[in-house]
Amino acid sequence: MTFGFAPASAAASTSAASANRLLEPAEWAAAGIPLLRNPREIVSGLHARHHPQPATAVVAVLDPDERLRASASFVRRAAPADGWMFRNALLAQLRRVIPHDLRRRTPVRTAVLLYCREGDARWTEEDGAWMWGLRDACTLHGLRCGAYITLTRDGWQVLGEGRGGRRPHSASAPEPFATSEAPPPIPRTGGASEVLRRAAAAR
């Protein structure tokens, strides 16, 4: 994916405008972002699918039951954090993987963003620019704006909610895909088999 850059003569006006294209944590918390019922499952599933490294963004679309309908990942280009550029990048990925819902009166599907980065879990201006970009991209694609999740060496965190965990983290190996999506099968040997045999014999 390529990005356009403003000419050098417009650098001052661009940096001044981009200063407003971010959301502070209080603004994000007041925006009524829907809570994820099982954020750990969402994070583990996206981590297993996309194996994100630092500077990788993963945007995902969930249905009303929080089942994953589409996802895409891309690497953030080395440039100043700008919500407008992040919005364009996210919107391009959404258009590539799923049709828009602009004909609906009320959004049904929700987009969430997982961003893997260096540093600790505390909010940064870069996070604020991603939040602004996610919210705007969702509006332009007819989706509800969902959670913004950071993935660092400390683990994962849903910003604005205070929920998080130590695994996966930015340096951890991804779990096997099936393990992250479904519970392990019930063992058919050992103690479980003995219980079944006893129940059959008692009939």
Tab-separated table of C-alpha atoms in Angstrom, residues 13-109:
chain	number	residue	atom	x	y	z
A	13	SER	CA	-0.092	23.757	7.540
A	14	THR	CA	-0.306	19.947	7.395
A	15	SER	CA	1.229	19.474	10.844
A	16	ALA	CA	-1.104	22.123	12.308
A	17	ALA	CA	-4.165	20.437	10.800
A	18	SER	CA	-3.112	16.942	11.819
A	19	ALA	CA	-2.784	18.073	15.438
A	20	ASN	CA	-6.596	17.960	15.636
A	21	ARG	CA	-6.899	14.577	13.942
A	22	LEU	CA	-6.527	12.536	17.102
A	23	LEU	CA	-8.758	11.544	19.985
A	24	GLU	CA	-7.784	11.913	23.621
A	25	PRO	CA	-8.623	8.982	25.944
A	26	ALA	CA	-11.475	10.948	27.543
A	27	GLU	CA	-13.002	11.693	24.132
A	28	TRP	CA	-12.737	8.035	23.151
A	29	ALA	CA	-14.320	6.882	26.420
A	30	ALA	CA	-17.198	9.345	25.924
A	31	ALA	CA	-17.861	8.170	22.359
A	32	GLY	CA	-19.935	5.161	23.441
A	33	ILE	CA	-17.662	2.528	21.891
A	34	PRO	CA	-19.360	-0.887	22.340
A	35	LEU	CA	-17.599	-3.244	24.731
A	36	LEU	CA	-16.295	-6.552	23.454
A	37	ARG	CA	-17.834	-9.544	25.216
A	38	ASN	CA	-14.659	-11.607	24.886
A	39	PRO	CA	-11.697	-9.397	23.965
A	40	ARG	CA	-9.139	-12.122	24.712
A	41	GLU	CA	-10.698	-14.388	22.080
A	42	ILE	CA	-10.723	-11.591	19.500
A	43	VAL	CA	-7.098	-10.657	20.190
A	44	SER	CA	-5.895	-14.276	20.136
A	45	GLY	CA	-7.748	-14.981	16.894
A	46	LEU	CA	-6.350	-11.929	15.101
A	47	HIS	CA	-2.860	-12.627	16.436
A	48	ALA	CA	-3.035	-16.212	15.141
A	49	ARG	CA	-4.298	-15.063	11.730
A	50	HIS	CA	-1.975	-12.146	11.055
A	51	HIS	CA	1.149	-12.665	13.248
A	52	PRO	CA	1.516	-8.895	13.745
A	53	GLN	CA	4.934	-7.399	14.333
A	54	PRO	CA	5.544	-3.865	15.654
A	55	ALA	CA	4.082	-1.180	13.349
A	56	THR	CA	1.437	-3.616	12.037
A	57	ALA	CA	-2.253	-2.659	12.099
A	58	VAL	CA	-4.978	-5.316	11.925
A	59	VAL	CA	-8.516	-4.129	11.161
A	60	ALA	CA	-11.346	-6.621	11.639
A	61	VAL	CA	-15.097	-6.591	11.047
A	62	LEU	CA	-17.361	-8.434	13.497
A	63	ASP	CA	-21.007	-9.378	13.081
A	64	PRO	CA	-23.570	-8.719	15.892
A	65	ASP	CA	-22.558	-12.018	17.540
A	66	GLU	CA	-18.869	-10.977	17.483
A	67	ARG	CA	-18.002	-13.551	14.845
A	68	LEU	CA	-15.189	-12.441	12.587
A	69	ARG	CA	-16.409	-11.643	9.068
A	70	ALA	CA	-13.283	-10.123	7.543
A	71	SER	CA	-9.861	-8.856	8.528
A	72	ALA	CA	-6.789	-7.328	6.943
A	73	SER	CA	-3.360	-6.276	8.124
A	74	PHE	CA	-0.818	-3.789	6.854
A	75	VAL	CA	2.397	-2.155	8.018
A	76	ARG	CA	2.333	1.492	9.017
A	77	ARG	CA	4.628	3.621	6.895
A	78	ALA	CA	7.337	5.663	8.603
A	79	ALA	CA	5.725	9.111	8.752
A	80	PRO	CA	4.307	11.416	11.431
A	81	ALA	CA	1.151	10.043	13.049
A	82	ASP	CA	-1.819	11.552	11.231
A	83	GLY	CA	-5.411	10.435	11.768
A	84	TRP	CA	-6.371	11.417	8.216
A	85	MET	CA	-3.706	9.158	6.689
A	86	PHE	CA	-4.612	6.341	9.080
A	87	ARG	CA	-8.288	6.790	8.125
A	88	ASN	CA	-7.454	6.444	4.434
A	89	ALA	CA	-5.334	3.354	5.027
A	90	LEU	CA	-8.034	1.665	7.118
A	91	LEU	CA	-10.764	2.567	4.656
A	92	ALA	CA	-8.769	1.124	1.755
A	93	GLN	CA	-8.388	-2.168	3.634
A	94	LEU	CA	-12.081	-2.294	4.573
A	95	ARG	CA	-13.124	-1.680	0.980
A	96	ARG	CA	-10.839	-4.483	-0.122
A	97	VAL	CA	-12.186	-7.165	2.229
A	98	ILE	CA	-15.893	-6.411	2.842
A	99	PRO	CA	-18.760	-4.479	1.181
A	100	HIS	CA	-19.931	-1.277	2.848
A	101	ASP	CA	-23.135	-1.011	4.894
A	102	LEU	CA	-23.985	2.579	3.947
A	103	ARG	CA	-27.533	1.657	2.874
A	104	ARG	CA	-28.458	0.587	6.404
A	105	ARG	CA	-30.079	3.125	8.684
A	106	THR	CA	-28.215	1.737	11.672
A	107	PRO	CA	-24.809	0.015	11.508
A	108	VAL	CA	-24.981	-3.717	12.218
A	109	ARG	CA	-21.360	-4.765	11.886
